């Protein structure tokens, strides 16, 4: 597995007995099950833990703001959607982030080389290094992994919490196949570096990190600190062409296909005839027209030592 820990911006600055705000999404696939186990591990490792799990994930930002002057870091137990909810408060408060991958896909954890094992993830928070990472930004909303429109939005709409909890990572594949079968192209205008490009596409994805959608790669060489956005547009006409592309998408090599347009930049605009929903890290948060930007070295995350 490729791991994105390439930056030289690695350091350790937490106090000896750090005070941590632990936020667990009880609706995450493993959130409720592992809550007390996580608290036990963290306390054993010397953390003073304030636990504020909630049944309403959208309240997580308010909880971070409330505790910002009383804590040394925020630890989030959940998946990419939970992290996406918290990210704006992390930017605002500049508190470091520790990740316990308790969701279905855990793509940010995969990008950073954080294992799904709860004891190992806790050890990384206790003994790992602090890494500054980039964030994506679209229409005022920050994101870690990918913001996209088209197929991914339809997958998000069909991928219920019950399906994810029951089938885990396999839920993505089954739902994707159903959505691909029903997909229809849409028209869009992409503006980048004073150039306007008209496309007919089934999906436009703008990536900040490397992994998304349960382990697919945006681009084979993408990192979360390369200070760029990677866009791809899937310009296929028939559903079966998408099936042929799927193996390459696991490695981020789909950009070499004639059916895929690939672009890079620090700022990208996308326009559509009517507003289309945009998915950021698995959550529908905004609509076109959209302006995407990379925010370099936006927050600090605890990662495995190199």
Short mmCIF file of N, CA, C and O in Angstrom, two decimals, residues 186-275:
data_model
loop_
_atom_site.label_atom_id
_atom_site.label_comp_id
_atom_site.label_asym_id
_atom_site.label_seq_id
_atom_site.Cartn_x
_atom_site.Cartn_y
_atom_site.Cartn_z
N UNK A 186 -23.76 13.99 -18.18
CA UNK A 186 -24.24 15.36 -18.05
C UNK A 186 -23.18 16.30 -18.61
O UNK A 186 -22.00 15.95 -18.73
N UNK A 187 -23.60 17.51 -18.98
CA UNK A 187 -22.69 18.50 -19.56
C UNK A 187 -22.16 19.41 -18.47
O UNK A 187 -22.86 19.76 -17.52
N UNK A 188 -20.89 19.80 -18.61
CA UNK A 188 -20.27 20.70 -17.64
C UNK A 188 -19.19 21.52 -18.32
O UNK A 188 -18.66 21.14 -19.36
N UNK A 189 -18.88 22.66 -17.70
CA UNK A 189 -17.77 23.49 -18.14
C UNK A 189 -16.74 23.51 -17.01
O UNK A 189 -17.07 23.80 -15.86
N UNK A 190 -15.49 23.18 -17.35
CA UNK A 190 -14.39 23.21 -16.39
C UNK A 190 -13.48 24.39 -16.75
O UNK A 190 -13.03 24.50 -17.88
N UNK A 191 -13.23 25.25 -15.78
CA UNK A 191 -12.32 26.37 -16.00
C UNK A 191 -11.09 26.19 -15.11
O UNK A 191 -11.21 26.03 -13.90
N UNK A 192 -9.91 26.23 -15.75
CA UNK A 192 -8.66 26.05 -15.02
C UNK A 192 -7.55 26.80 -15.75
O UNK A 192 -7.42 26.69 -16.98
N UNK A 193 -6.81 27.61 -15.03
CA UNK A 193 -5.67 28.36 -15.60
C UNK A 193 -6.08 29.14 -16.85
O UNK A 193 -5.46 29.05 -17.91
N UNK A 194 -7.18 29.90 -16.76
CA UNK A 194 -7.68 30.77 -17.85
C UNK A 194 -8.12 29.97 -19.07
O UNK A 194 -8.24 30.53 -20.18
N UNK A 195 -8.36 28.67 -18.90
CA UNK A 195 -8.83 27.83 -20.00
C UNK A 195 -10.21 27.28 -19.66
O UNK A 195 -10.46 26.84 -18.53
N UNK A 196 -11.11 27.30 -20.64
CA UNK A 196 -12.46 26.76 -20.47
C UNK A 196 -12.59 25.47 -21.29
O UNK A 196 -12.26 25.46 -22.48
N UNK A 197 -13.07 24.41 -20.65
CA UNK A 197 -13.19 23.10 -21.31
C UNK A 197 -14.63 22.62 -21.15
O UNK A 197 -15.15 22.53 -20.04
N UNK A 198 -15.29 22.31 -22.27
CA UNK A 198 -16.64 21.76 -22.25
C UNK A 198 -16.55 20.23 -22.26
O UNK A 198 -15.84 19.66 -23.09
N UNK A 199 -17.27 19.59 -21.34
CA UNK A 199 -17.21 18.13 -21.26
C UNK A 199 -18.61 17.55 -21.16
O UNK A 199 -19.55 18.20 -20.72
N UNK A 200 -18.73 16.30 -21.60
CA UNK A 200 -19.92 15.49 -21.35
C UNK A 200 -19.41 14.28 -20.57
O UNK A 200 -18.60 13.51 -21.07
N UNK A 201 -19.88 14.13 -19.33
CA UNK A 201 -19.22 13.24 -18.39
C UNK A 201 -20.23 12.55 -17.48
O UNK A 201 -21.36 13.03 -17.35
N UNK A 202 -19.83 11.45 -16.87
CA UNK A 202 -20.70 10.82 -15.86
C UNK A 202 -20.19 11.13 -14.45
O UNK A 202 -20.91 10.94 -13.47
N UNK A 203 -18.92 11.61 -14.35
CA UNK A 203 -18.39 12.00 -13.05
C UNK A 203 -17.23 12.96 -13.20
O UNK A 203 -16.35 12.77 -14.04
N UNK A 204 -17.23 13.99 -12.35
CA UNK A 204 -16.07 14.86 -12.19
C UNK A 204 -15.65 14.75 -10.72
O UNK A 204 -16.46 14.94 -9.82
N UNK A 205 -14.39 14.41 -10.50
CA UNK A 205 -13.86 14.30 -9.15
C UNK A 205 -12.65 15.21 -9.00
O UNK A 205 -11.80 15.26 -9.89
N UNK A 206 -12.59 15.91 -7.88
CA UNK A 206 -11.47 16.80 -7.58
C UNK A 206 -10.84 16.32 -6.29
O UNK A 206 -11.46 16.37 -5.23
N UNK A 207 -9.60 15.83 -6.38
CA UNK A 207 -8.96 15.20 -5.23
C UNK A 207 -7.90 16.07 -4.58
O UNK A 207 -7.14 16.75 -5.26
N UNK A 208 -7.87 16.00 -3.26
CA UNK A 208 -6.80 16.62 -2.48
C UNK A 208 -5.83 15.56 -1.97
O UNK A 208 -4.63 15.70 -2.09
N UNK A 209 -6.36 14.47 -1.41
CA UNK A 209 -5.53 13.35 -0.95
C UNK A 209 -5.39 12.31 -2.04
O UNK A 209 -5.56 12.60 -3.23
N UNK A 210 -5.10 11.07 -1.65
CA UNK A 210 -4.91 10.01 -2.64
C UNK A 210 -6.12 9.10 -2.76
O UNK A 210 -6.58 8.81 -3.86
N UNK A 211 -6.67 8.63 -1.64
CA UNK A 211 -7.71 7.60 -1.69
C UNK A 211 -9.10 8.16 -1.43
O UNK A 211 -9.28 9.16 -0.72
N UNK A 212 -10.09 7.48 -2.02
CA UNK A 212 -11.50 7.84 -1.81
C UNK A 212 -12.34 6.63 -2.21
O UNK A 212 -11.84 5.68 -2.82
N UNK A 213 -13.61 6.65 -1.85
CA UNK A 213 -14.54 5.62 -2.31
C UNK A 213 -14.16 4.20 -1.93
O UNK A 213 -14.39 3.26 -2.68
N UNK A 214 -13.56 4.03 -0.76
CA UNK A 214 -13.22 2.69 -0.31
C UNK A 214 -11.92 2.16 -0.87
O UNK A 214 -11.78 0.95 -1.06
N UNK A 215 -10.96 3.03 -1.16
CA UNK A 215 -9.64 2.57 -1.58
C UNK A 215 -9.27 2.84 -3.02
O UNK A 215 -8.21 2.43 -3.47
N UNK A 216 -10.13 3.55 -3.77
CA UNK A 216 -9.74 3.95 -5.13
C UNK A 216 -8.80 5.15 -5.03
O UNK A 216 -8.89 5.95 -4.09
N UNK A 217 -7.89 5.28 -5.99
CA UNK A 217 -6.92 6.38 -5.98
C UNK A 217 -7.33 7.44 -7.00
O UNK A 217 -7.72 7.11 -8.12
N UNK A 218 -7.23 8.70 -6.59
CA UNK A 218 -7.58 9.80 -7.49
C UNK A 218 -6.60 9.81 -8.66
O UNK A 218 -6.99 9.84 -9.82
N UNK A 219 -5.32 9.82 -8.34
CA UNK A 219 -4.22 9.75 -9.30
C UNK A 219 -3.11 8.94 -8.64
O UNK A 219 -2.95 9.00 -7.42
N UNK A 220 -2.36 8.20 -9.43
CA UNK A 220 -1.37 7.28 -8.86
C UNK A 220 -0.30 7.97 -8.02
O UNK A 220 0.24 7.38 -7.10
N UNK A 221 0.01 9.26 -8.32
CA UNK A 221 1.09 9.93 -7.59
C UNK A 221 0.58 11.03 -6.66
O UNK A 221 1.37 11.86 -6.17
N UNK A 222 -0.72 11.07 -6.39
CA UNK A 222 -1.27 12.12 -5.53
C UNK A 222 -0.82 11.92 -4.09
O UNK A 222 -0.73 10.79 -3.60
N UNK A 223 -0.51 13.02 -3.42
CA UNK A 223 -0.23 12.99 -1.98
C UNK A 223 -1.07 14.09 -1.33
O UNK A 223 -1.62 14.96 -2.01
N UNK A 224 -1.15 14.04 0.00
CA UNK A 224 -2.00 14.99 0.70
C UNK A 224 -1.23 16.23 1.14
O UNK A 224 -1.74 17.07 1.87
N UNK A 225 0.00 16.36 0.63
CA UNK A 225 0.76 17.57 0.92
C UNK A 225 1.50 18.06 -0.33
O UNK A 225 2.54 18.71 -0.24
N UNK A 226 0.92 17.76 -1.52
CA UNK A 226 1.58 18.18 -2.76
C UNK A 226 1.12 19.56 -3.25
O UNK A 226 1.54 20.04 -4.29
N UNK A 227 0.23 20.20 -2.47
CA UNK A 227 -0.23 21.56 -2.75
C UNK A 227 -0.84 21.71 -4.14
O UNK A 227 -0.66 22.72 -4.83
N UNK A 228 -1.58 20.67 -4.54
CA UNK A 228 -2.29 20.73 -5.81
C UNK A 228 -3.60 19.96 -5.70
O UNK A 228 -3.76 19.11 -4.82
N UNK A 229 -4.51 20.25 -6.61
CA UNK A 229 -5.73 19.47 -6.78
C UNK A 229 -5.59 18.65 -8.05
O UNK A 229 -5.03 19.10 -9.04
N UNK A 230 -6.12 17.42 -8.00
CA UNK A 230 -6.12 16.54 -9.17
C UNK A 230 -7.56 16.30 -9.59
O UNK A 230 -8.36 15.76 -8.82
N UNK A 231 -7.91 16.70 -10.82
CA UNK A 231 -9.26 16.50 -11.34
C UNK A 231 -9.26 15.42 -12.39
O UNK A 231 -8.34 15.35 -13.22
N UNK A 232 -10.28 14.56 -12.35
CA UNK A 232 -10.52 13.68 -13.50
C UNK A 232 -11.99 13.73 -13.86
O UNK A 232 -12.85 13.93 -13.01
N UNK A 233 -12.24 13.58 -15.15
CA UNK A 233 -13.60 13.57 -15.69
C UNK A 233 -13.78 12.27 -16.48
O UNK A 233 -13.00 11.98 -17.39
N UNK A 234 -14.79 11.48 -16.09
CA UNK A 234 -15.07 10.20 -16.76
C UNK A 234 -16.01 10.45 -17.94
O UNK A 234 -17.21 10.63 -17.76
N UNK A 235 -15.45 10.45 -19.13
CA UNK A 235 -16.21 10.82 -20.33
C UNK A 235 -16.54 9.58 -21.14
O UNK A 235 -16.04 9.38 -22.26
N UNK A 236 -17.35 8.72 -20.55
CA UNK A 236 -17.76 7.47 -21.20
C UNK A 236 -19.19 7.60 -21.72
O UNK A 236 -19.96 8.43 -21.25
N UNK A 237 -19.52 6.76 -22.69
CA UNK A 237 -20.86 6.79 -23.29
C UNK A 237 -21.70 5.58 -22.89
O UNK A 237 -22.92 5.63 -22.94
N UNK A 238 -21.04 4.48 -22.53
CA UNK A 238 -21.74 3.24 -22.22
C UNK A 238 -21.34 2.74 -20.84
O UNK A 238 -20.18 2.84 -20.45
N UNK A 239 -22.28 2.17 -20.10
CA UNK A 239 -22.04 1.75 -18.72
C UNK A 239 -20.90 0.73 -18.62
O UNK A 239 -20.11 0.74 -17.68
N UNK A 240 -20.77 -0.15 -19.64
CA UNK A 240 -19.76 -1.20 -19.56
C UNK A 240 -18.34 -0.65 -19.67
O UNK A 240 -17.38 -1.29 -19.24
N UNK A 241 -18.18 0.57 -20.22
CA UNK A 241 -16.85 1.19 -20.28
C UNK A 241 -16.34 1.50 -18.87
O UNK A 241 -15.14 1.43 -18.60
N UNK A 242 -17.27 1.81 -17.99
CA UNK A 242 -16.90 2.09 -16.60
C UNK A 242 -16.39 0.83 -15.91
O UNK A 242 -15.41 0.88 -15.15
N UNK A 243 -17.01 -0.28 -16.20
CA UNK A 243 -16.57 -1.56 -15.61
C UNK A 243 -15.12 -1.85 -16.02
O UNK A 243 -14.31 -2.30 -15.21
N UNK A 244 -14.79 -1.57 -17.28
CA UNK A 244 -13.43 -1.81 -17.76
C UNK A 244 -12.41 -0.90 -17.06
O UNK A 244 -11.24 -1.26 -16.91
N UNK A 245 -12.85 0.28 -16.61
CA UNK A 245 -11.94 1.22 -15.98
C UNK A 245 -11.69 0.92 -14.50
O UNK A 245 -10.69 1.38 -13.93
N UNK A 246 -12.59 0.19 -13.87
CA UNK A 246 -12.52 0.00 -12.42
C UNK A 246 -11.19 -0.54 -11.91
O UNK A 246 -10.66 -0.04 -10.91
N UNK A 247 -10.60 -1.57 -12.54
CA UNK A 247 -9.30 -2.05 -12.04
C UNK A 247 -8.23 -0.96 -12.02
O UNK A 247 -7.45 -0.85 -11.07
N UNK A 248 -8.19 -0.14 -13.07
CA UNK A 248 -7.20 0.94 -13.14
C UNK A 248 -7.48 2.02 -12.10
O UNK A 248 -6.54 2.65 -11.57
N UNK A 249 -8.74 2.22 -11.74
CA UNK A 249 -9.10 3.24 -10.76
C UNK A 249 -8.59 2.89 -9.37
O UNK A 249 -8.33 3.77 -8.55
N UNK A 250 -8.41 1.60 -9.08
CA UNK A 250 -7.86 1.20 -7.78
C UNK A 250 -6.43 1.72 -7.60
O UNK A 250 -6.00 1.99 -6.49
N UNK A 251 -5.71 1.86 -8.71
CA UNK A 251 -4.31 2.30 -8.66
C UNK A 251 -4.13 3.76 -9.09
O UNK A 251 -3.02 4.27 -9.10
N UNK A 252 -5.23 4.41 -9.48
CA UNK A 252 -5.12 5.78 -9.97
C UNK A 252 -4.55 5.87 -11.37
O UNK A 252 -4.09 6.93 -11.80
N UNK A 253 -4.59 4.75 -12.11
CA UNK A 253 -4.02 4.71 -13.47
C UNK A 253 -5.08 4.96 -14.54
O UNK A 253 -4.76 4.94 -15.73
N UNK A 254 -6.31 5.17 -14.13
CA UNK A 254 -7.40 5.41 -15.10
C UNK A 254 -7.17 6.69 -15.90
O UNK A 254 -7.73 6.86 -16.97
N UNK A 255 -6.33 7.59 -15.36
CA UNK A 255 -6.10 8.87 -16.05
C UNK A 255 -5.40 8.68 -17.39
O UNK A 255 -5.38 9.58 -18.22
N UNK A 256 -4.84 7.49 -17.63
CA UNK A 256 -4.17 7.22 -18.91
C UNK A 256 -5.14 6.75 -19.99
O UNK A 256 -4.75 6.58 -21.15
N UNK A 257 -6.41 6.55 -19.62
CA UNK A 257 -7.41 6.11 -20.59
C UNK A 257 -7.86 7.28 -21.47
O UNK A 257 -7.94 8.43 -21.01
N UNK A 258 -8.19 6.98 -22.72
CA UNK A 258 -8.72 8.01 -23.61
C UNK A 258 -10.10 8.48 -23.18
O UNK A 258 -10.57 9.53 -23.63
N UNK A 259 -10.75 7.71 -22.32
CA UNK A 259 -12.09 8.05 -21.83
C UNK A 259 -12.05 8.94 -20.59
O UNK A 259 -13.09 9.30 -20.05
N UNK A 260 -10.84 9.25 -20.12
CA UNK A 260 -10.69 10.03 -18.89
C UNK A 260 -9.87 11.28 -19.16
O UNK A 260 -8.78 11.21 -19.73
N UNK A 261 -10.41 12.43 -18.77
CA UNK A 261 -9.68 13.69 -18.86
C UNK A 261 -9.06 13.98 -17.49
O UNK A 261 -9.75 13.93 -16.46
N UNK A 262 -7.77 14.27 -17.43
CA UNK A 262 -7.08 14.54 -16.17
C UNK A 262 -6.45 15.93 -16.20
O UNK A 262 -5.80 16.31 -17.18
N UNK A 263 -6.68 16.70 -15.12
CA UNK A 263 -6.15 18.06 -15.01
C UNK A 263 -5.60 18.27 -13.60
O UNK A 263 -6.02 17.59 -12.66
N UNK A 264 -4.70 19.22 -13.46
CA UNK A 264 -4.15 19.58 -12.16
C UNK A 264 -4.13 21.08 -12.01
O UNK A 264 -3.97 21.81 -12.99
N UNK A 265 -4.29 21.56 -10.78
CA UNK A 265 -4.22 22.99 -10.55
C UNK A 265 -4.45 23.33 -9.09
O UNK A 265 -4.81 22.46 -8.28
N UNK A 266 -4.26 24.58 -8.75
CA UNK A 266 -4.50 25.05 -7.39
C UNK A 266 -5.92 25.59 -7.22
O UNK A 266 -6.44 25.66 -6.11
N UNK A 267 -6.54 25.98 -8.34
CA UNK A 267 -7.93 26.44 -8.30
C UNK A 267 -8.64 25.99 -9.56
O UNK A 267 -8.09 26.11 -10.67
N UNK A 268 -9.84 25.44 -9.41
CA UNK A 268 -10.62 24.89 -10.53
C UNK A 268 -12.08 25.30 -10.33
O UNK A 268 -12.60 25.25 -9.21
N UNK A 269 -12.73 25.69 -11.42
CA UNK A 269 -14.16 26.03 -11.37
C UNK A 269 -14.93 25.05 -12.24
O UNK A 269 -14.46 24.64 -13.31
N UNK A 270 -16.12 24.67 -11.78
CA UNK A 270 -16.99 23.78 -12.55
C UNK A 270 -18.39 24.39 -12.60
O UNK A 270 -18.96 24.77 -11.57
N UNK A 271 -18.93 24.47 -13.82
CA UNK A 271 -20.26 25.02 -14.03
C UNK A 271 -21.13 23.98 -14.72
O UNK A 271 -20.65 23.24 -15.60
N UNK A 272 -22.40 23.91 -14.35
CA UNK A 272 -23.38 23.03 -15.00
C UNK A 272 -24.64 23.82 -15.30
O UNK A 272 -24.87 24.89 -14.71
N UNK A 273 -25.46 23.28 -16.21
CA UNK A 273 -26.66 24.01 -16.62
C UNK A 273 -27.62 24.24 -15.46
O UNK A 273 -28.21 25.30 -15.32
N UNK A 274 -27.78 23.23 -14.63
CA UNK A 274 -28.59 23.37 -13.42
C UNK A 274 -27.74 22.93 -12.23
O UNK A 274 -26.77 22.18 -12.40
N UNK A 275 -28.05 23.41 -11.03
CA UNK A 275 -27.23 23.04 -9.87
C UNK A 275 -27.17 21.53 -9.68
O UNK A 275 -28.19 20.85 -9.71
#
